[in-house]
Amino acid sequence: MALKLYNTLTRHKEPFETLETGQVRVYCCGVTVYDYCHLGHARSYIVWDTVRRYLQWCGYQVRYVQNFTDIDDKILNRARQEGSTMQAVAERFTQAYFEDMERLNIQQADAYPLATHTIDGIKRLIHELENKGYAYPAEGDVYYAVRRFPQYGKLSGRKLEEMQAGASGRVAIEEPGVSDRMSPKKDPFDFALWKAAKPGEPAWESPWGMGRPGWHIECSAMVRQCLGETIDIHVGGSDLVFPHHENEIAQSEVVTGKSLARYWLHNGMVNVGGEKMSKSLGNFTTIRDLLNAPNLLEPMVLRLFVLQAQYRKPIDFTDPAIASAQNSWLTLKEGLLFGYQYGEQLGWSDRHDVSFGDPACMRISTSELVKRFQIAMDDDFNTPGALAVLFELAKDLRREGNLLIHAGTSETDSQALRQQWQTLVCLAQVLGLESRPPMITETSHAVASPATVSGTGIGSLSDAQIESLVQQRQSARQAKNFAEGDRIRNELQAQGIILIDQPGGVTRWHRS
RNA sequence: GGCGGCAUGGCCAAGUGGUAAGGCAGGGGCCUGCAAAGCCCUUACCCCCAGUUCGAAUCUGGGUGCCGCCUCCA
C-alpha cells in the first residue's frame, strides 16, 4: 500500500517519496486578487486541500504555502475603475477569498506570501539570473532569455520550434505601427521578470529603474523563501502548466542548479457547456453566487460535486449535476449526523461529552472499507472511489436510522453501529466533508420519545396537542373513518409532524 | 500547425487483460386501509474498425468526436 501520484513532469504515476522522512513541502499557486473566486478556483483549492488532508492522514507533516498575487494589471485596472487603490482592491478580495474558502472547509495554508512583500527576494533572483546571463534588461524591463535554458519545455512537453507564438489569439502579433510600444523582447518567447513602471502605478526601486515584478517570478521567489530550493509537491490548475510553471522552473533551476519540485500536480478545469469556465469567456459563477441566496446551497454540496470526479479530469458544471450532488450530500449528511441523532437511543453514554463527534478523538479500525478507501486515495487521489466507501457506510447508517425511527429498534449491535459511524466521520473528514447538528440541546431527541421533545418552533403545536390529535385519529381509524384519519395526518404533516403507524395499532410521531 | 487529454447505463462517475464500484434519477413487486420505513427484483453489446491474446472497456494500429494549452488564467 503506497501512495502514487501522477506527475505532470514525467506523465506517469509515480510512487510518492519525500525529500525528508515524514515531511512534505507543498506549494500551491494562489489567486490574483482582483475579483471574487469562481467555481474553477473552488475546484482547485478543494482538490489541493483534500490532497493535503490525505497526506496528513497518512501521517506526513505537511507544510503548505500558497501565494496571493497582489500586484497585476487586472488589479490596477479594477482600482482605476473604482477610483480605488491597488492595495485596497487586493485586500478586499483577499478577505473575500478567505471567507469563501472557510465555507468550503479549506484549511488555511501555513503561509500566504504576498507578491508585494516579496520584492527583495524577487529582485535578488532577477539579479542572479542576470549575473548568470539568463536575464537581460531592455528599456526598463527585464526579460528572461528562454532560449538560454535548454530544458525549457520539459514540464509542458513542448519545444520552442513547435510552438506557434500567438496561437492562442490573445497576444497581438507585433507588426510595425500596430502596437503603441514595440516590445523590447529579443525573442517572442522571452517573458518579463521585471516591468518598468508606468506613470502613476505602484513601483519599487530597482537596479533597472522604478518598476514592478513580472508574474512568474514571484512564485520562484516565494518557494525559495518559504520552503527551500527543492520542494516535494507543486500544485496548481492545469492551465498554469504553460507558461507559468514552465517559467518558474526556468527561473528557479537556473539559479539553484536544483530541481524546483519533485512532483507537479495539476487539476482539471471546470467546464460550462463543455467549455472551460473562465473570466474572459464570461461563463463563470462565483462561489458566493452559488452558495448565497437564492440558491442557498450548502457548501458541502460544492465540495462533494468536485470530489465526485477524479481531480485531473474536467468536470461540467450544470444544474442537474448540482442537483444530483445536493441529493448525494443529503445521504452522506444523514450518515454523518447518525451519532447525534441516535446515539442516545443506542446508549452511547458519552454523547454529551465535548469530544463526541470529534474525529480526532475517534479510533477507527482497519476494516475492509477503510482499506478500500486507502487503496482508492493512494491511487492518485481517486476521490470517486473513496466516496463509494463513504456512501456504503452512510447508506447503511441511514437504513439503521430509519429502522430506529420506524420500528424503534435495530438488530445491529450498538457498538458495531458506533464503529461504522466513527469510520464514516473520520473518512469523510479526510475529504473535508463534515456535518454537525446546528446545536445540541438536552431535549433535542428528534425521535423515540415524543414526550420529551420540546416544541419550540413558532406556531408549532405542543406535545399535548399533538398527542390529542393522534388520539382523535386513532379513534377515527378504529371507526374505519379513514378520510378523517388522513385529514388529521395531513394537518399534522403540514405542521411538520410525521406520523408512523406501526403494527399493533401503535402510532409513533416525530417532528421532521 | 504543435503538444497534451478525454470518449463506460437516462445523467454523473470508478475500473488499465479474466468478464462492469459508487452516486443521482427511474421501473416492478411484497408489506400497508392509505402513508412511512423495510425487503426483493430491475435497466451497459464500455465511440467505430482492425489486430494481439485462451480471454480486452482495459494492450497495439487506424478512424471519428469533444476538450485543454501554445505567454490573462485555478
Coordinates of C-alpha atoms (C1' of nucleotides) in Angstrom, one line a residue:
Chain A
M1 CA 0.0 0.0 0.0
A2 CA 1.8 3.1 -1.2
L3 CA 0.7 6.4 -2.5
K4 CA 1.2 7.1 -6.1
L5 CA 0.8 10.4 -7.8
Y6 CA 0.5 11.4 -11.4
N7 CA 3.5 13.7 -12.1
T8 CA 2.9 16.1 -15.0
L9 CA 6.7 16.3 -15.4
T10 CA 7.0 12.6 -16.3
R11 CA 3.4 12.0 -17.4
H12 CA 3.3 8.9 -15.2
K13 CA 2.0 7.8 -11.9
E14 CA 5.0 7.6 -9.6
P15 CA 5.4 6.3 -6.0
F16 CA 5.5 9.1 -3.6
E17 CA 8.8 9.6 -1.8
T18 CA 9.5 12.6 0.3
L19 CA 12.7 14.6 0.4
E20 CA 12.8 14.4 4.2
T21 CA 11.2 11.5 6.0
G22 CA 7.7 12.2 7.2
Q23 CA 7.7 15.8 5.9
V24 CA 6.1 17.2 2.8
R25 CA 6.6 20.6 1.4
V26 CA 3.8 21.8 -0.9
Y27 CA 3.5 25.0 -2.8
C28 CA 0.2 25.9 -4.4
C29 CA -0.3 28.7 -6.9
G30 CA -2.9 31.0 -5.5
V31 CA -5.1 33.7 -6.9
T32 CA -4.7 37.1 -8.3
V33 CA -6.9 39.1 -6.0
Y34 CA -8.9 41.3 -8.4
D35 CA -12.3 39.7 -8.2
Y36 CA -14.4 37.1 -6.3
C37 CA -13.4 33.4 -6.7
H38 CA -15.4 31.3 -9.1
L39 CA -16.1 27.6 -9.3
G40 CA -12.8 27.0 -11.1
H41 CA -10.9 28.3 -8.1
A42 CA -13.2 26.4 -5.8
R43 CA -12.3 23.1 -7.5
S44 CA -8.7 23.8 -7.5
Y45 CA -8.5 24.6 -3.8
I46 CA -10.9 21.9 -2.7
V47 CA -8.8 19.4 -4.6
W48 CA -5.5 20.5 -3.1
D49 CA -7.0 20.8 0.4
T50 CA -8.1 17.2 0.0
V51 CA -4.6 16.1 -1.1
R52 CA -3.2 17.9 1.9
R53 CA -5.7 16.3 4.3
Y54 CA -4.9 12.9 2.9
L55 CA -1.2 13.4 3.3
Q56 CA -1.8 14.5 6.9
W57 CA -3.9 11.4 7.5
C58 CA -1.2 9.3 6.1
G59 CA 1.0 10.7 8.9
Y60 CA 3.0 13.2 7.0
Q61 CA 3.8 16.6 8.4
V62 CA 2.8 18.9 5.7
R63 CA 4.0 22.4 5.2
Y64 CA 1.6 24.1 2.8
V65 CA 2.3 27.5 1.3
Q66 CA 0.0 29.4 -1.1
N67 CA 0.6 32.9 -2.5
F68 CA -1.5 35.9 -3.3
T69 CA -0.7 37.8 -6.4
D70 CA -1.4 41.3 -5.2
I71 CA 0.2 43.3 -8.0
D72 CA -1.0 42.9 -11.5
D73 CA -2.6 44.7 -14.4
K74 CA -6.0 43.4 -13.6
I75 CA -5.9 44.6 -10.1
L76 CA -4.7 48.0 -11.3
N77 CA -7.5 48.2 -13.8
R78 CA -10.0 47.4 -11.2
A79 CA -8.6 50.0 -8.9
R80 CA -8.7 52.6 -11.7
Q81 CA -12.3 51.7 -12.5
E82 CA -13.3 52.1 -8.9
G83 CA -11.3 55.1 -8.2
S84 CA -9.5 53.0 -5.6
T85 CA -6.0 51.8 -5.0
M86 CA -4.3 48.5 -5.8
Q87 CA -3.9 47.7 -2.2
A88 CA -7.5 48.4 -1.3
V89 CA -8.7 46.1 -4.1
A90 CA -6.2 43.4 -3.2
E91 CA -7.2 43.5 0.4
R92 CA -10.9 43.3 -0.3
F93 CA -10.6 40.3 -2.5
T94 CA -8.1 38.6 -0.3
Q95 CA -10.6 38.9 2.5
A96 CA -13.3 37.5 0.2
Y97 CA -11.1 34.6 -0.7
F98 CA -10.7 33.7 3.0
E99 CA -14.5 33.9 3.5
D100 CA -15.2 31.6 0.5
M101 CA -12.6 29.1 1.4
E102 CA -13.7 28.8 5.0
R103 CA -17.2 28.0 3.9
L104 CA -15.8 25.2 1.7
N105 CA -13.9 23.8 4.7
I106 CA -10.5 24.5 3.2
Q107 CA -7.7 24.5 5.8
Q108 CA -5.6 27.6 6.0
A109 CA -2.2 27.5 4.5
D110 CA 0.9 27.6 6.8
A111 CA 1.9 30.8 5.0
Y112 CA 0.4 33.2 2.5
P113 CA 3.2 35.2 0.9
L114 CA 2.2 38.3 -1.0
A115 CA 4.0 39.5 -4.1
T116 CA 4.3 43.0 -2.7
H117 CA 6.0 41.6 0.4
T118 CA 8.5 39.5 -1.6
I119 CA 10.1 42.3 -3.6
D120 CA 13.5 41.8 -2.1
G121 CA 13.6 38.1 -2.9
I122 CA 12.3 38.8 -6.4
K123 CA 15.0 41.4 -7.1
R124 CA 17.7 39.1 -5.7
L125 CA 16.5 36.3 -8.0
I126 CA 16.4 38.6 -11.1
H127 CA 19.9 39.8 -10.2
E128 CA 21.2 36.3 -10.0
L129 CA 19.6 35.4 -13.3
E130 CA 21.2 38.5 -14.8
N131 CA 24.6 37.5 -13.5
K132 CA 24.3 34.1 -14.9
G133 CA 23.4 35.6 -18.3
Y134 CA 19.8 34.4 -18.4
A135 CA 18.2 37.8 -18.0
Y136 CA 18.7 41.0 -19.9
P137 CA 17.4 44.5 -19.3
A138 CA 15.6 46.4 -22.0
E139 CA 14.0 49.8 -21.7
G140 CA 13.4 49.5 -18.0
D141 CA 12.0 45.9 -18.3
V142 CA 14.0 42.8 -17.6
Y143 CA 13.4 39.7 -19.6
Y144 CA 14.3 36.0 -19.2
A145 CA 16.1 34.7 -22.3
V146 CA 14.2 31.5 -22.8
R147 CA 16.5 30.0 -25.4
R148 CA 19.4 30.1 -23.0
F149 CA 17.6 27.4 -20.9
P150 CA 17.9 24.1 -22.8
Q151 CA 15.4 22.3 -20.7
Y152 CA 12.7 24.9 -21.4
G153 CA 9.5 23.0 -22.2
K154 CA 10.3 19.9 -20.1
L155 CA 7.2 20.3 -17.9
S156 CA 4.7 21.1 -20.6
G157 CA 6.3 18.8 -23.1
R158 CA 6.9 21.3 -25.9
K159 CA 9.7 22.5 -28.0
L160 CA 10.0 26.2 -28.8
E161 CA 10.3 25.4 -32.6
E162 CA 7.0 23.6 -32.4
M163 CA 5.0 26.3 -30.7
Q164 CA 3.2 28.9 -32.5
A165 CA 3.7 32.2 -30.7
G166 CA 0.3 33.9 -30.5
A167 CA -1.7 30.9 -31.4
S168 CA -4.0 31.5 -28.5
G169 CA -5.2 34.6 -30.3
R170 CA -4.7 36.7 -27.2
V171 CA -1.4 38.2 -27.9
A172 CA -1.2 40.9 -30.5
I173 CA 1.3 39.8 -33.1
E174 CA 3.6 42.7 -33.3
E175 CA 3.6 44.5 -36.5
P176 CA 5.3 47.8 -37.1
G177 CA 2.9 50.6 -36.3
V178 CA 0.2 48.4 -34.8
S179 CA 1.1 48.4 -31.1
D180 CA 1.8 51.6 -29.3
R181 CA 5.0 50.2 -27.9
M182 CA 7.2 47.7 -29.6
S183 CA 8.2 45.0 -27.2
P184 CA 11.9 45.2 -26.5
K185 CA 12.0 41.4 -26.1
K186 CA 14.7 39.8 -28.1
D187 CA 12.6 36.7 -28.7
P188 CA 8.8 36.3 -28.6
F189 CA 9.1 33.5 -26.1
D190 CA 11.0 35.6 -23.6
F191 CA 9.0 36.7 -20.6
A192 CA 9.1 39.6 -18.3
L193 CA 10.8 39.3 -14.9
W194 CA 10.5 43.0 -14.2
K195 CA 8.4 45.6 -15.7
A196 CA 9.1 49.3 -16.0
A197 CA 6.6 51.4 -14.1
K198 CA 4.1 53.4 -16.0
P199 CA 3.3 56.8 -14.6
G200 CA 1.0 56.7 -11.6
E201 CA 1.4 53.0 -11.0
P202 CA 2.8 51.5 -7.8
A203 CA 6.5 50.9 -8.3
W204 CA 9.6 49.8 -6.4
E205 CA 13.2 50.9 -6.8
S206 CA 15.5 48.5 -8.5
P207 CA 18.8 48.4 -10.4
W208 CA 16.7 48.5 -13.6
G209 CA 14.8 51.6 -12.6
M210 CA 11.4 52.0 -10.9
G211 CA 9.2 49.1 -11.7
R212 CA 7.4 46.0 -10.5
P213 CA 7.8 42.3 -10.8
G214 CA 6.5 40.1 -13.6
W215 CA 4.1 37.5 -12.7
H216 CA 6.1 34.3 -12.8
I217 CA 9.0 35.4 -10.7
E218 CA 7.0 35.8 -7.5
C219 CA 6.4 32.1 -7.2
S220 CA 10.1 31.2 -7.7
A221 CA 11.0 33.7 -5.0
M222 CA 8.3 32.6 -2.6
V223 CA 9.1 28.9 -2.9
R224 CA 12.7 29.6 -2.2
Q225 CA 11.9 31.9 0.7
C226 CA 9.2 29.8 2.4
L227 CA 10.1 26.3 1.5
G228 CA 13.6 26.0 0.2
E229 CA 15.3 25.2 -3.1
T230 CA 13.6 21.9 -3.8
I231 CA 10.1 21.1 -2.7
D232 CA 8.1 17.9 -2.7
I233 CA 5.0 18.9 -4.5
H234 CA 4.0 21.9 -6.6
V235 CA 0.3 22.1 -7.4
G236 CA -2.0 24.3 -9.5
G237 CA -4.5 24.4 -12.2
S238 CA -3.7 22.7 -15.5
D239 CA -3.9 26.0 -17.2
L240 CA -0.8 27.0 -15.4
V241 CA 1.4 24.3 -16.8
F242 CA 2.4 26.6 -19.6
P243 CA 3.8 29.1 -19.4
H244 CA 3.6 29.8 -15.7
H245 CA 5.1 26.7 -14.2
E246 CA 7.4 26.2 -17.1
N247 CA 8.7 29.7 -16.4
E248 CA 9.0 29.0 -12.7
I249 CA 11.2 26.1 -13.4
A250 CA 13.3 28.1 -15.8
Q251 CA 13.8 30.8 -13.3
S252 CA 14.4 28.7 -10.2
E253 CA 16.5 25.9 -11.6
V254 CA 19.0 28.1 -13.3
V255 CA 19.6 29.9 -10.1
T256 CA 19.7 27.0 -7.7
G257 CA 21.0 24.3 -10.0
K258 CA 18.4 22.0 -8.4
S259 CA 15.0 20.7 -9.3
L260 CA 12.3 23.1 -8.2
A261 CA 9.8 20.4 -7.3
R262 CA 9.8 16.6 -7.3
Y263 CA 6.2 16.2 -8.2
W264 CA 4.0 18.6 -10.3
L265 CA 0.3 18.1 -9.9
H266 CA -2.4 19.8 -11.9
N267 CA -6.1 19.9 -11.5
G268 CA -8.6 19.7 -14.4
M269 CA -10.8 22.6 -15.3
V270 CA -14.4 23.3 -14.5
N271 CA -16.4 23.4 -17.7
V272 CA -19.7 25.0 -18.6
G273 CA -21.4 23.5 -21.6
G274 CA -18.2 21.7 -22.5
E275 CA -16.1 24.9 -22.3
K276 CA -13.7 26.0 -19.7
M277 CA -15.2 28.3 -17.1
S278 CA -13.2 31.5 -17.3
K279 CA -13.3 35.2 -16.7
S280 CA -12.6 36.0 -20.3
L281 CA -15.5 33.9 -21.6
G282 CA -17.8 35.3 -19.0
N283 CA -19.3 31.9 -18.3
F284 CA -18.3 31.9 -14.6
T285 CA -20.3 31.5 -11.5
T286 CA -18.7 32.8 -8.3
I287 CA -18.6 30.7 -5.2
R288 CA -20.7 33.1 -3.3
D289 CA -23.3 33.4 -6.1
L290 CA -23.7 29.7 -5.9
L291 CA -23.9 29.4 -2.1
N292 CA -25.8 32.5 -1.3
A293 CA -29.5 33.3 -1.9
P294 CA -31.4 32.4 -3.9
N295 CA -29.6 29.0 -4.2
L296 CA -28.7 28.7 -0.6
L297 CA -26.6 25.7 -1.4
E298 CA -24.8 24.0 1.4
P299 CA -21.1 24.5 0.8
M300 CA -20.5 20.8 1.2
V301 CA -22.6 20.2 -1.9
L302 CA -20.0 22.0 -3.9
R303 CA -17.2 20.1 -2.2
L304 CA -18.9 16.8 -3.0
F305 CA -19.6 17.9 -6.6
V306 CA -15.9 18.5 -7.0
L307 CA -14.8 15.3 -5.3
Q308 CA -17.1 13.1 -7.3
A309 CA -14.7 13.4 -10.2
Q310 CA -11.0 12.5 -10.3
Y311 CA -9.1 15.7 -9.9
R312 CA -7.3 15.6 -13.3
K313 CA -10.4 15.3 -15.4
P314 CA -12.6 18.1 -16.5
I315 CA -16.0 18.5 -14.8
D316 CA -19.1 20.0 -16.2
F317 CA -20.9 22.5 -14.1
T318 CA -24.6 22.0 -14.8
D319 CA -27.9 22.3 -12.9
P320 CA -28.6 18.6 -12.9
A321 CA -25.1 17.9 -11.7
I322 CA -25.5 20.2 -8.8
A323 CA -29.0 18.9 -8.0
S324 CA -27.5 15.4 -8.0
A325 CA -24.7 16.4 -5.7
Q326 CA -27.3 18.0 -3.4
N327 CA -29.2 14.8 -3.0
S328 CA -26.0 12.9 -2.6
W329 CA -24.9 15.2 0.1
L330 CA -28.2 14.6 1.9
T331 CA -27.5 10.9 2.0
L332 CA -24.0 11.5 3.3
K333 CA -25.1 14.0 5.8
E334 CA -27.7 11.6 7.3
G335 CA -24.9 9.2 7.9
L336 CA -22.7 11.9 9.4
L337 CA -25.4 13.0 11.8
F338 CA -26.3 9.5 12.8
G339 CA -24.5 9.6 16.1
Y340 CA -26.0 12.8 17.2
Q341 CA -29.5 11.7 16.2
Y342 CA -29.5 8.1 17.6
G343 CA -26.5 7.9 20.0
E344 CA -28.7 8.5 23.0
Q345 CA -31.2 5.8 21.9
L346 CA -28.3 3.4 21.3
G347 CA -27.0 4.0 24.8
W348 CA -23.8 5.8 23.8
S349 CA -23.1 7.3 27.2
D350 CA -20.6 9.9 26.1
R351 CA -23.0 11.6 23.8
H352 CA -22.8 14.8 25.7
D353 CA -19.1 14.9 26.0
V354 CA -17.4 17.8 24.2
S355 CA -15.3 15.4 22.2
F356 CA -18.3 13.4 21.0
G357 CA -18.2 13.6 17.2
D358 CA -14.7 14.9 17.1
P359 CA -12.8 12.8 14.6
A360 CA -9.5 13.4 16.3
C361 CA -10.8 11.6 19.4
M362 CA -12.1 8.6 17.4
R363 CA -10.3 5.4 16.8
I364 CA -11.3 3.6 13.6
S365 CA -10.4 0.0 12.9
T366 CA -8.5 -1.0 9.8
S367 CA -11.6 -2.6 8.3
E368 CA -12.0 -3.7 4.8
L369 CA -13.8 -0.5 4.0
V370 CA -11.0 1.7 5.3
K371 CA -8.6 -0.3 3.2
R372 CA -10.7 0.3 0.2
F373 CA -10.7 4.0 0.9
Q374 CA -7.0 4.0 1.3
I375 CA -6.4 2.0 -1.9
A376 CA -8.6 4.4 -3.8
M377 CA -6.8 7.5 -2.4
D378 CA -3.4 6.0 -2.8
D379 CA -4.1 5.7 -6.5
D380 CA -3.5 9.4 -7.4
F381 CA -6.3 10.6 -5.1
N382 CA -9.1 8.6 -6.5
T383 CA -11.8 10.5 -4.6
P384 CA -14.7 9.0 -6.5
G385 CA -13.6 5.6 -5.4
A386 CA -13.1 6.8 -1.9
L387 CA -16.6 8.3 -1.9
A388 CA -18.1 5.0 -2.8
V389 CA -16.9 3.7 0.5
L390 CA -18.4 6.7 2.3
F391 CA -21.7 6.1 0.6
E392 CA -21.8 2.5 1.6
L393 CA -21.3 3.4 5.2
A394 CA -23.8 6.3 5.1
K395 CA -26.5 4.3 3.3
D396 CA -26.1 1.6 5.9
L397 CA -26.4 4.0 8.7
R398 CA -29.4 5.7 7.1
R399 CA -31.1 2.4 6.9
E400 CA -30.4 1.7 10.6
G401 CA -31.6 5.1 11.5
N402 CA -34.9 4.5 9.6
L403 CA -35.3 1.3 11.4
L404 CA -34.8 3.0 14.7
I405 CA -37.3 5.7 13.9
H406 CA -39.9 3.4 12.4
A407 CA -39.5 0.2 14.4
G408 CA -38.0 1.8 17.4
T409 CA -35.2 -0.7 17.5
S410 CA -32.4 -2.2 15.4
E411 CA -31.0 -5.6 15.2
T412 CA -27.5 -4.4 14.7
D413 CA -25.2 -4.2 17.7
S414 CA -24.9 -0.7 19.1
Q415 CA -21.1 -0.8 19.3
A416 CA -20.9 -2.0 15.7
L417 CA -23.0 0.9 14.6
R418 CA -20.8 3.2 16.6
Q419 CA -17.7 1.9 14.8
Q420 CA -19.4 2.4 11.5
W421 CA -20.4 5.9 12.3
Q422 CA -17.0 6.8 13.5
T423 CA -15.4 5.3 10.5
L424 CA -17.7 7.4 8.3
V425 CA -17.0 10.6 10.2
C426 CA -13.2 10.1 10.1
L427 CA -13.0 9.2 6.5
A428 CA -15.3 12.0 5.5
Q429 CA -13.1 14.4 7.3
V430 CA -10.2 13.3 5.3
L431 CA -12.1 14.5 2.3
G432 CA -13.1 17.6 4.2
L433 CA -16.7 16.6 4.3
E434 CA -18.2 17.5 7.6
S435 CA -21.6 18.0 9.2
R436 CA -22.6 18.6 12.7
P437 CA -26.0 19.4 14.1
P438 CA -26.7 23.1 14.4
M439 CA -26.9 22.8 18.1
I440 CA -27.1 20.0 20.6
T441 CA -29.6 20.6 23.4
E442 CA -30.6 18.3 26.2
T443 CA -34.0 17.9 24.7
S444 CA -33.3 17.5 21.1
H445 CA -34.0 13.9 20.6
A446 CA -35.9 14.1 17.4
V447 CA -37.3 10.7 17.8
A448 CA -38.1 7.8 20.0
S449 CA -39.5 9.6 23.0
P450 CA -42.0 12.2 21.9
A451 CA -42.9 13.2 25.4
T452 CA -39.5 14.7 25.9
V453 CA -39.5 16.6 22.7
S454 CA -40.0 20.3 23.1
G455 CA -41.9 22.1 20.5
T456 CA -40.1 25.4 20.2
G457 CA -40.9 26.5 16.6
I458 CA -43.1 29.4 16.2
G459 CA -46.7 28.3 15.8
S460 CA -45.8 24.7 16.5
L461 CA -48.2 22.5 18.4
S462 CA -47.4 21.4 21.9
D463 CA -46.8 17.8 22.6
A464 CA -50.1 17.5 24.3
Q465 CA -52.0 19.0 21.4
I466 CA -50.2 16.5 19.1
E467 CA -51.0 13.6 21.4
S468 CA -54.6 14.6 21.4
L469 CA -54.8 14.8 17.6
V470 CA -53.1 11.5 17.3
Q471 CA -55.7 10.0 19.7
Q472 CA -58.5 11.5 17.7
R473 CA -57.0 10.0 14.6
Q474 CA -56.7 6.6 16.3
S475 CA -60.4 6.7 17.1
A476 CA -61.4 7.7 13.6
R477 CA -59.3 4.9 12.2
Q478 CA -60.8 2.4 14.6
A479 CA -64.2 3.5 13.3
K480 CA -63.0 2.9 9.8
N481 CA -63.3 6.6 9.2
F482 CA -60.1 6.7 7.1
A483 CA -60.9 10.1 5.5
E484 CA -60.9 11.8 8.9
G485 CA -57.8 9.9 9.9
D486 CA -55.9 11.0 6.7
R487 CA -57.2 14.5 7.2
I488 CA -55.6 14.7 10.7
R489 CA -52.4 13.2 9.4
N490 CA -52.2 15.7 6.6
E491 CA -52.9 18.5 9.0
L492 CA -50.1 17.4 11.3
Q493 CA -47.8 16.9 8.4
A494 CA -48.4 20.5 7.3
Q495 CA -47.1 21.4 10.8
G496 CA -44.0 19.3 10.3
I497 CA -45.2 16.3 12.4
I498 CA -44.7 12.9 10.8
L499 CA -46.9 10.0 12.0
I500 CA -45.8 6.4 11.7
D501 CA -48.4 3.7 12.1
Q502 CA -46.9 0.5 13.5
P503 CA -48.2 -2.9 13.7
G504 CA -50.4 -3.4 16.7
G505 CA -52.2 -0.1 16.3
V506 CA -49.4 2.0 17.8
T507 CA -48.7 5.3 16.2
R508 CA -45.4 7.0 16.7
W509 CA -44.7 10.5 15.8
H510 CA -41.8 12.9 15.4
R511 CA -41.0 16.3 14.2
S512 CA -39.4 16.4 10.8
Chain B
rG1 C1' 0.0 24.0 -37.2
rG2 C1' 2.4 21.9 -32.4
rC3 C1' 1.8 19.4 -27.6
rG4 C1' -1.5 17.0 -24.2
rG5 C1' -6.1 14.8 -22.5
rC6 C1' -10.9 12.5 -22.8
rA7 C1' -14.9 9.1 -25.0
rU8 C1' -18.3 3.5 -19.8
rG9 C1' -26.1 2.6 -18.4
rG10 C1' -31.2 8.2 -18.6
rC11 C1' -27.4 11.8 -16.1
rC12 C1' -22.6 11.8 -13.3
rA13 C1' -18.5 8.5 -12.4
rA14 C1' -14.7 4.4 -10.8
rG15 C1' -12.5 0.4 -13.1
rU16 C1' -6.0 -0.3 -17.3
rG17 C1' -6.0 -8.1 -19.5
rG18 C1' -10.4 -12.6 -16.8
rU19 C1' -15.9 -10.8 -17.9
rA20 C1' -18.6 -3.9 -15.5
rA21 C1' -17.7 0.0 -8.0
rG22 C1' -20.5 4.1 -6.4
rG23 C1' -23.9 8.5 -6.7
rC24 C1' -28.3 10.7 -8.9
rA25 C1' -32.8 9.7 -11.4
rG26 C1' -36.5 5.8 -12.8
rG27 C1' -39.4 1.0 -13.1
rG28 C1' -41.8 -3.5 -10.9
rG29 C1' -43.2 -6.4 -6.6
rC30 C1' -44.1 -7.8 -1.2
rC31 C1' -45.9 -5.5 3.1
rU32 C1' -49.6 -1.4 4.4
rG33 C1' -56.9 0.8 4.8
rC34 C1' -53.6 4.9 2.8
rA35 C1' -48.8 6.5 4.2
rA36 C1' -43.8 6.0 6.1
rA37 C1' -39.9 2.6 6.6
rG38 C1' -38.1 -2.1 5.4
rC39 C1' -37.3 -6.2 2.0
rC40 C1' -36.9 -8.3 -3.1
rC41 C1' -36.3 -7.6 -8.3
rU42 C1' -34.9 -4.4 -12.4
rU43 C1' -32.1 -1.3 -17.0
rA44 C1' -24.4 -1.4 -20.2
rC45 C1' -23.2 -5.3 -27.0
rC46 C1' -17.9 0.0 -22.2
rC47 C1' -17.5 5.7 -29.6
rC48 C1' -16.2 2.9 -34.5
rC49 C1' -12.9 -0.5 -37.4
rA50 C1' -8.9 -3.9 -37.5
rG51 C1' -5.2 -6.6 -34.7
rU52 C1' -2.6 -9.2 -30.3
rU53 C1' -4.5 -12.9 -26.7
rC54 C1' -7.5 -18.9 -24.4
rG55 C1' -9.6 -14.2 -22.9
rA56 C1' -9.8 -6.7 -23.9
rA57 C1' -13.8 -1.5 -21.6
rU58 C1' -8.7 -2.4 -20.3
rC59 C1' -2.9 -3.7 -24.9
rU60 C1' -1.5 -2.3 -30.4
rG61 C1' -2.7 0.3 -35.1
rG62 C1' -6.2 3.3 -37.7
rG63 C1' -10.6 6.3 -37.6
rU64 C1' -14.4 9.7 -35.5
rG65 C1' -16.0 13.2 -32.0
rC66 C1' -15.1 16.5 -27.9
rC67 C1' -11.8 19.4 -24.6
rG68 C1' -7.3 22.0 -22.7
rC69 C1' -2.7 24.7 -23.5
rC70 C1' 0.5 27.4 -27.2
rU71 C1' 2.6 33.9 -22.8
rC72 C1' -4.9 36.7 -18.7
rC73 C1' -5.9 32.1 -16.5
rA74 C1' -7.3 27.6 -10.8

